[in-house]
Amino acid sequence: MDPSAQGRGVGHALLAQVEAEVRARGGRLLVIETSDTPACAPARRLYETSGYRCKAVVPNFYAPGDGLLIFSKSLKVAQGLATWPTV
């Protein structure tokens, strides 16, 4: 996200909408991956303050000194909601 747009709640609102849509379709888990570089610190704070927990770290995954962090959050699925369409 553009730094000038940070701190306005846009990221939280978008993430909440994604979570609601996943729940509505019967999803029960969200997994997010990001970098461990300082440039991605705002994204990591967003995930952590939204209830995501870091579950795995892979050092030097993207490049030397740029590791992979995997965050996840369990979702409670509301009863009686739609599931993913079948093909």
Short mmCIF file of N, CA, C and O in Angstrom, two decimals, residues 18-28 75-86:
data_model
loop_
_atom_site.label_atom_id
_atom_site.label_comp_id
_atom_site.label_asym_id
_atom_site.label_seq_id
_atom_site.Cartn_x
_atom_site.Cartn_y
_atom_site.Cartn_z
N VAL A 18 -12.22 -9.51 3.07
CA VAL A 18 -11.73 -10.81 2.57
C VAL A 18 -12.11 -11.92 3.54
O VAL A 18 -12.61 -12.97 3.13
N GLU A 19 -11.90 -11.69 4.83
CA GLU A 19 -12.24 -12.69 5.83
C GLU A 19 -13.73 -13.01 5.80
O GLU A 19 -14.13 -14.18 5.87
N ALA A 20 -14.56 -11.98 5.68
CA ALA A 20 -16.01 -12.19 5.64
C ALA A 20 -16.40 -13.01 4.41
O ALA A 20 -17.25 -13.91 4.49
N GLU A 21 -15.80 -12.72 3.28
CA GLU A 21 -16.11 -13.46 2.06
C GLU A 21 -15.66 -14.91 2.16
O GLU A 21 -16.39 -15.83 1.76
N VAL A 22 -14.48 -15.14 2.72
CA VAL A 22 -13.99 -16.51 2.89
C VAL A 22 -14.91 -17.28 3.84
O VAL A 22 -15.28 -18.42 3.57
N ARG A 23 -15.31 -16.64 4.94
CA ARG A 23 -16.25 -17.28 5.88
C ARG A 23 -17.57 -17.61 5.18
O ARG A 23 -18.12 -18.70 5.36
N ALA A 24 -18.09 -16.67 4.42
CA ALA A 24 -19.38 -16.86 3.74
C ALA A 24 -19.33 -18.03 2.77
O ALA A 24 -20.35 -18.66 2.50
N ARG A 25 -18.15 -18.34 2.29
CA ARG A 25 -18.00 -19.45 1.34
C ARG A 25 -17.53 -20.73 2.03
O ARG A 25 -17.16 -21.69 1.38
N GLY A 26 -17.54 -20.72 3.36
CA GLY A 26 -17.21 -21.93 4.10
C GLY A 26 -15.74 -22.11 4.41
O GLY A 26 -15.34 -23.16 4.93
N GLY A 27 -14.92 -21.09 4.13
CA GLY A 27 -13.50 -21.19 4.42
C GLY A 27 -13.25 -21.14 5.91
O GLY A 27 -14.02 -20.55 6.66
N ARG A 28 -12.19 -21.78 6.33
CA ARG A 28 -11.91 -21.83 7.76
C ARG A 28 -10.51 -21.38 8.14
O ARG A 28 -10.17 -21.28 9.31
N LEU A 75 -10.57 -19.11 10.95
CA LEU A 75 -11.83 -18.39 10.85
C LEU A 75 -12.95 -19.27 11.38
O LEU A 75 -12.99 -20.46 11.11
N LYS A 76 -13.86 -18.67 12.11
CA LYS A 76 -15.05 -19.38 12.54
C LYS A 76 -16.08 -19.23 11.43
O LYS A 76 -16.42 -18.12 11.04
N VAL A 77 -16.55 -20.34 10.92
CA VAL A 77 -17.51 -20.33 9.82
C VAL A 77 -18.90 -20.23 10.40
O VAL A 77 -19.29 -21.02 11.27
N ALA A 78 -19.65 -19.25 9.94
CA ALA A 78 -21.04 -19.09 10.39
C ALA A 78 -21.89 -20.23 9.84
O ALA A 78 -21.70 -20.70 8.73
N GLN A 79 -22.82 -20.68 10.64
CA GLN A 79 -23.70 -21.77 10.25
C GLN A 79 -24.66 -21.33 9.14
O GLN A 79 -25.13 -20.20 9.15
N GLY A 80 -24.94 -22.23 8.21
CA GLY A 80 -25.92 -21.98 7.18
C GLY A 80 -25.48 -21.08 6.05
O GLY A 80 -26.30 -20.66 5.25
N LEU A 81 -24.17 -20.80 5.97
CA LEU A 81 -23.71 -19.94 4.88
C LEU A 81 -23.30 -20.79 3.68
O LEU A 81 -23.04 -21.97 3.79
N ALA A 82 -23.23 -20.12 2.56
CA ALA A 82 -22.89 -20.80 1.30
C ALA A 82 -21.48 -21.37 1.34
O ALA A 82 -20.65 -20.94 2.12
N THR A 83 -21.22 -22.31 0.48
CA THR A 83 -19.89 -22.88 0.33
C THR A 83 -19.37 -22.51 -1.04
O THR A 83 -20.07 -21.95 -1.87
N TRP A 84 -18.10 -22.83 -1.31
CA TRP A 84 -17.52 -22.54 -2.61
C TRP A 84 -18.29 -23.25 -3.70
O TRP A 84 -18.72 -24.39 -3.53
N PRO A 85 -18.48 -22.59 -4.81
CA PRO A 85 -19.21 -23.24 -5.92
C PRO A 85 -18.44 -24.45 -6.42
O PRO A 85 -17.22 -24.44 -6.44
N THR A 86 -19.14 -25.47 -6.84
CA THR A 86 -18.50 -26.64 -7.42
C THR A 86 -18.55 -26.51 -8.94
O THR A 86 -19.44 -25.89 -9.49
#
